[in-house]
PDB file of C-alpha atoms in Angstrom:
ATOM      1  CA  MET A   1      76.600 102.069  88.027  1.00  0.00           C
ATOM      2  CA  ALA A   2      72.906 102.345  87.216  1.00  0.00           C
ATOM      3  CA  ILE A   3      71.394  99.347  85.522  1.00  0.00           C
ATOM      4  CA  THR A   4      69.357 100.722  82.674  1.00  0.00           C
ATOM      5  CA  ASP A   5      68.868  97.659  80.551  1.00  0.00           C
ATOM      6  CA  SER A   6      66.222  94.978  81.142  1.00  0.00           C
ATOM      7  CA  GLU A   7      68.604  92.300  79.872  1.00  0.00           C
ATOM      8  CA  LEU A   8      71.133  93.189  82.591  1.00  0.00           C
ATOM      9  CA  ARG A   9      68.398  93.085  85.244  1.00  0.00           C
ATOM     10  CA  GLU A  10      67.458  89.593  84.054  1.00  0.00           C
ATOM     11  CA  ILE A  11      71.072  88.395  84.219  1.00  0.00           C
ATOM     12  CA  TYR A  12      71.609  89.749  87.732  1.00  0.00           C
ATOM     13  CA  ALA A  13      68.276  88.421  89.015  1.00  0.00           C
ATOM     14  CA  ASN A  14      68.284  84.969  87.428  1.00  0.00           C
ATOM     15  CA  ALA A  15      71.915  84.082  86.624  1.00  0.00           C
ATOM     16  CA  PRO A  16      71.022  82.432  83.303  1.00  0.00           C
ATOM     17  CA  VAL A  17      73.524  80.064  81.700  1.00  0.00           C
ATOM     18  CA  VAL A  18      72.997  81.325  78.154  1.00  0.00           C
ATOM     19  CA  LYS A  19      74.516  84.787  78.664  1.00  0.00           C
ATOM     20  CA  ASP A  20      76.864  86.610  81.006  1.00  0.00           C
ATOM     21  CA  THR A  21      78.104  90.143  81.585  1.00  0.00           C
ATOM     22  CA  PHE A  22      81.677  91.323  81.187  1.00  0.00           C
ATOM     23  CA  GLU A  23      83.526  94.589  81.513  1.00  0.00           C
ATOM     24  CA  VAL A  24      85.936  96.252  79.113  1.00  0.00           C
ATOM     25  CA  ILE A  25      88.235  98.970  80.385  1.00  0.00           C
ATOM     26  CA  SER A  26      90.089 101.373  78.154  1.00  0.00           C
ATOM     27  CA  ILE A  27      93.242 103.208  79.168  1.00  0.00           C
ATOM     28  CA  THR A  28      94.003 106.238  77.018  1.00  0.00           C
ATOM     29  CA  ALA A  29      96.167 109.342  76.996  1.00  0.00           C
ATOM     30  CA  SER A  30      97.327 111.715  74.275  1.00  0.00           C
ATOM     31  CA  TRP A  31     100.953 110.542  74.608  1.00  0.00           C
ATOM     32  CA  PHE A  32     100.201 106.781  74.492  1.00  0.00           C
ATOM     33  CA  SER A  33     101.279 104.933  71.357  1.00  0.00           C
ATOM     34  CA  LYS A  34      97.753 103.455  71.189  1.00  0.00           C
ATOM     35  CA  ASP A  35      94.512 103.189  73.168  1.00  0.00           C
ATOM     36  CA  TYR A  36      94.361 100.022  75.282  1.00  0.00           C
ATOM     37  CA  TYR A  37      91.093  98.073  75.491  1.00  0.00           C
ATOM     38  CA  LEU A  38      91.338  95.244  78.024  1.00  0.00           C
ATOM     39  CA  GLN A  39      89.038  92.543  79.388  1.00  0.00           C
ATOM     40  CA  HIS A  40      89.722  89.618  81.707  1.00  0.00           C
ATOM     41  CA  ASN A  41      86.821  87.224  81.115  1.00  0.00           C
ATOM     42  CA  PHE A  42      87.860  85.533  77.865  1.00  0.00           C
ATOM     43  CA  THR A  43      91.363  84.373  76.949  1.00  0.00           C
ATOM     44  CA  GLU A  44      91.045  85.541  73.362  1.00  0.00           C
ATOM     45  CA  GLY A  45      90.490  89.072  72.131  1.00  0.00           C
ATOM     46  CA  ILE A  46      86.860  90.095  71.652  1.00  0.00           C
ATOM     47  CA  GLU A  47      85.525  92.706  69.276  1.00  0.00           C
ATOM     48  CA  VAL A  48      83.169  95.164  70.962  1.00  0.00           C
ATOM     49  CA  GLU A  49      81.282  98.159  69.676  1.00  0.00           C
ATOM     50  CA  LEU A  50      81.878 101.449  71.476  1.00  0.00           C
ATOM     51  CA  GLU A  51      79.264 104.129  72.049  1.00  0.00           C
ATOM     52  CA  THR A  52      80.639 105.864  68.930  1.00  0.00           C
ATOM     53  CA  THR A  53      79.797 102.710  66.870  1.00  0.00           C
ATOM     54  CA  GLU A  54      83.540 102.124  66.370  1.00  0.00           C
ATOM     55  CA  VAL A  55      84.465  98.444  66.738  1.00  0.00           C
ATOM     56  CA  VAL A  56      87.633  97.738  68.755  1.00  0.00           C
ATOM     57  CA  LEU A  57      89.451  94.607  69.877  1.00  0.00           C
ATOM     58  CA  ALA A  58      89.351  94.161  73.666  1.00  0.00           C
ATOM     59  CA  GLU A  59      92.526  92.213  74.391  1.00  0.00           C
ATOM     60  CA  TYR A  60      92.757  89.670  77.177  1.00  0.00           C
ATOM     61  CA  ALA A  61      94.845  90.644  80.185  1.00  0.00           C
ATOM     62  CA  PRO A  62      94.789  88.943  83.561  1.00  0.00           C
ATOM     63  CA  MET A  63      93.539  91.666  85.855  1.00  0.00           C
ATOM     64  CA  GLU A  64      91.643  92.312  89.002  1.00  0.00           C
ATOM     65  CA  ILE A  65      89.098  95.104  88.763  1.00  0.00           C
ATOM     66  CA  GLY A  66      88.013  96.397  92.144  1.00  0.00           C
ATOM     67  CA  ARG A  67      84.500  97.510  92.860  1.00  0.00           C
ATOM     68  CA  ALA A  68      83.859 101.219  92.902  1.00  0.00           C
ATOM     69  CA  SER A  69      83.974 102.957  96.244  1.00  0.00           C
ATOM     70  CA  SER A  70      82.654 106.324  97.209  1.00  0.00           C
ATOM     71  CA  ASN A  71      83.825 108.195 100.268  1.00  0.00           C
ATOM     72  CA  ALA A  72      82.695 111.269 102.183  1.00  0.00           C
ATOM     73  CA  ASP A  73      84.240 113.520  99.515  1.00  0.00           C
ATOM     74  CA  MET A  74      81.899 111.929  96.989  1.00  0.00           C
ATOM     75  CA  VAL A  75      84.803 110.620  94.920  1.00  0.00           C
ATOM     76  CA  TYR A  76      84.241 107.559  92.752  1.00  0.00           C
ATOM     77  CA  GLU A  77      87.395 105.457  93.133  1.00  0.00           C
ATOM     78  CA  ARG A  78      88.502 102.154  91.587  1.00  0.00           C
ATOM     79  CA  ASN A  79      91.630 100.054  91.827  1.00  0.00           C
ATOM     80  CA  ILE A  80      92.736  97.877  88.957  1.00  0.00           C
ATOM     81  CA  VAL A  81      95.668  95.469  88.994  1.00  0.00           C
ATOM     82  CA  VAL A  82      96.785  94.548  85.483  1.00  0.00           C
ATOM     83  CA  GLN A  83      99.159  91.658  84.894  1.00  0.00           C
ATOM     84  CA  GLN A  84     100.931  90.545  81.727  1.00  0.00           C
ATOM     85  CA  VAL A  85     100.868  93.988  80.056  1.00  0.00           C
ATOM     86  CA  ASN A  86     102.072  95.748  83.198  1.00  0.00           C
ATOM     87  CA  ASP A  87     105.417  96.764  81.708  1.00  0.00           C
ATOM     88  CA  VAL A  88     103.742  98.106  78.573  1.00  0.00           C
ATOM     89  CA  ILE A  89     101.174 100.228  80.416  1.00  0.00           C
ATOM     90  CA  ALA A  90     103.602 101.360  83.108  1.00  0.00           C
ATOM     91  CA  GLY A  91     106.040 102.330  80.354  1.00  0.00           C
ATOM     92  CA  GLU A  92     103.365 104.342  78.554  1.00  0.00           C
ATOM     93  CA  ILE A  93     102.371 106.145  81.763  1.00  0.00           C
ATOM     94  CA  ALA A  94     106.042 106.912  82.493  1.00  0.00           C
ATOM     95  CA  LEU A  95     106.285 108.850  79.183  1.00  0.00           C
ATOM     96  CA  ARG A  96     103.992 111.560  80.592  1.00  0.00           C
ATOM     97  CA  ASP A  97     105.394 115.086  80.484  1.00  0.00           C
ATOM     98  CA  PRO A  98     105.778 116.167  84.135  1.00  0.00           C
ATOM     99  CA  GLU A  99     104.844 119.732  83.161  1.00  0.00           C
ATOM    100  CA  SER A 100     101.476 118.597  81.829  1.00  0.00           C
ATOM    101  CA  ASP A 101      98.314 118.477  83.943  1.00  0.00           C
ATOM    102  CA  GLU A 102      96.803 115.794  81.721  1.00  0.00           C
ATOM    103  CA  LEU A 103      96.324 112.369  83.302  1.00  0.00           C
ATOM    104  CA  PRO A 104      95.581 109.028  81.630  1.00  0.00           C
ATOM    105  CA  ILE A 105      91.863 108.233  81.412  1.00  0.00           C
ATOM    106  CA  ILE A 106      90.206 104.932  82.262  1.00  0.00           C
ATOM    107  CA  GLU A 107      86.771 104.241  80.831  1.00  0.00           C
ATOM    108  CA  SER A 108      84.666 101.268  81.876  1.00  0.00           C
ATOM    109  CA  ARG A 109      81.998  99.706  79.640  1.00  0.00           C
ATOM    110  CA  GLY A 110      79.682  96.752  80.259  1.00  0.00           C
ATOM    111  CA  TYR A 111      78.598  94.182  77.661  1.00  0.00           C
ATOM    112  CA  VAL A 112      76.748  90.865  77.480  1.00  0.00           C
ATOM    113  CA  MET A 113      78.370  87.780  75.953  1.00  0.00           C
ATOM    114  CA  TYR A 114      75.928  85.211  74.640  1.00  0.00           C
ATOM    115  CA  ARG A 115      76.860  81.529  74.677  1.00  0.00           C
ATOM    116  CA  ASP A 116      76.762  81.431  70.879  1.00  0.00           C
ATOM    117  CA  GLY A 117      79.783  83.784  70.936  1.00  0.00           C
ATOM    118  CA  THR A 118      78.049  87.013  69.979  1.00  0.00           C
ATOM    119  CA  VAL A 119      78.523  90.205  71.962  1.00  0.00           C
ATOM    120  CA  SER A 120      75.813  92.753  72.688  1.00  0.00           C
ATOM    121  CA  GLN A 121      76.046  96.450  72.118  1.00  0.00           C
ATOM    122  CA  LEU A 122      77.067  98.632  75.059  1.00  0.00           C
ATOM    123  CA  LYS A 123      74.783  97.841  78.017  1.00  0.00           C
ATOM    124  CA  THR A 124      75.987 100.209  80.752  1.00  0.00           C
ATOM    125  CA  PRO A 125      76.818 103.886  80.872  1.00  0.00           C
ATOM    126  CA  VAL A 126      80.482 104.665  80.220  1.00  0.00           C
ATOM    127  CA  THR A 127      82.232 105.458  83.505  1.00  0.00           C
ATOM    128  CA  ARG A 128      85.195 107.802  83.040  1.00  0.00           C
ATOM    129  CA  THR A 129      87.893 108.287  85.693  1.00  0.00           C
ATOM    130  CA  GLU A 130      91.413 109.732  85.764  1.00  0.00           C
ATOM    131  CA  VAL A 131      94.453 107.699  86.794  1.00  0.00           C
ATOM    132  CA  SER A 132      95.559 109.181  90.101  1.00  0.00           C
ATOM    133  CA  LYS A 133      98.333 106.747  91.045  1.00  0.00           C
ATOM    134  CA  THR A 134     100.239 103.817  89.540  1.00  0.00           C
ATOM    135  CA  THR A 135     102.573 101.400  91.269  1.00  0.00           C
ATOM    136  CA  ARG A 136     104.447  98.490  89.788  1.00  0.00           C
ATOM    137  CA  ASN A 137     105.462  95.302  91.601  1.00  0.00           C
ATOM    138  CA  GLU A 138     105.945  91.587  90.920  1.00  0.00           C
ATOM    139  CA  ILE A 139     102.176  91.044  90.621  1.00  0.00           C
ATOM    140  CA  GLY A 140     101.521  93.705  88.010  1.00  0.00           C
ATOM    141  CA  VAL A 141     100.771  97.365  87.674  1.00  0.00           C
ATOM    142  CA  SER A 142      98.276  98.679  90.209  1.00  0.00           C
ATOM    143  CA  ILE A 143      96.249 101.599  88.922  1.00  0.00           C
ATOM    144  CA  ALA A 144      94.152 103.813  91.176  1.00  0.00           C
ATOM    145  CA  SER A 145      91.641 105.968  89.346  1.00  0.00           C
ATOM    146  CA  SER A 146      88.993 108.381  90.523  1.00  0.00           C
ATOM    147  CA  THR A 147      86.719 111.181  89.513  1.00  0.00           C
ATOM    148  CA  LYS A 148      87.226 114.685  90.764  1.00  0.00           C
ATOM    149  CA  PRO A 149      85.483 115.254  94.104  1.00  0.00           C
ATOM    150  CA  VAL A 150      81.982 116.595  93.650  1.00  0.00           C
ATOM    151  CA  ASN A 151      82.426 118.942  96.587  1.00  0.00           C
ATOM    152  CA  ALA A 152      85.853 120.261  95.543  1.00  0.00           C
ATOM    153  CA  GLN A 153      84.473 123.673  94.718  1.00  0.00           C
ATOM    154  CA  ALA A 154      82.391 126.007  96.792  1.00  0.00           C
ATOM    155  CA  THR A 155      78.718 126.318  95.988  1.00  0.00           C
ATOM    156  CA  GLY A 156      76.151 128.812  97.126  1.00  0.00           C
ATOM    157  CA  GLU A 157      76.778 132.171  98.709  1.00  0.00           C
ATOM    158  CA  THR A 158      78.999 133.192 101.597  1.00  0.00           C
ATOM    159  CA  VAL A 159      76.850 134.709 104.283  1.00  0.00           C
ATOM    160  CA  THR A 160      78.251 137.507 106.456  1.00  0.00           C
ATOM    161  CA  THR A 161      76.685 139.714 109.102  1.00  0.00           C
ATOM    162  CA  THR A 162      77.161 142.655 106.759  1.00  0.00           C
ATOM    163  CA  ARG A 163      75.018 140.994 104.097  1.00  0.00           C
ATOM    164  CA  VAL A 164      72.543 139.446 106.570  1.00  0.00           C
ATOM    165  CA  PRO A 165      72.460 141.605 109.754  1.00  0.00           C
ATOM    166  CA  MET A 166      69.947 139.254 111.467  1.00  0.00           C
ATOM    167  CA  LEU A 167      72.758 136.719 111.966  1.00  0.00           C
ATOM    168  CA  ARG A 168      74.478 138.882 114.619  1.00  0.00           C
ATOM    169  CA  GLY A 169      72.142 137.527 117.295  1.00  0.00           C
ATOM    170  CA  PHE A 170      73.349 133.950 116.620  1.00  0.00           C
ATOM    171  CA  LEU A 171      77.072 134.694 116.660  1.00  0.00           C
TER     172      LEU A 171
END
């Protein structure tokens, strides 16, 4: 996640006590009964403004949001374990039509909470991933999400000795 805001740079560099960052994740799909906006920093719901200027309530849910990882396939992957609303979200995901290729979408947004209780506008770029796997256990629902691999499709031209006869000497 690229830090584009000077306020975020100040928070990460100085750890001030008058403001702090927090993350809101949204879980959406066309078949869900509603869009879920969740955060785990504050025990009460917090109103945040989306990039569309729509204001939504980010509900509290105990959760563990893993850091993003990137592997050799250049896939951005994250694991999120959501407690408390695990049955609700797992139930919504289970309603998916098996014939459909559509997957639930997770979007991550970063904000700043000031100690006076006000919340900044969106401070980080929206990161959008697809839910690739969900598992449910006694801890909660574990959601794995990722982008599509950057190198999943061929790029460039296929070179053959017919097209480039000079290659015959190297084969």
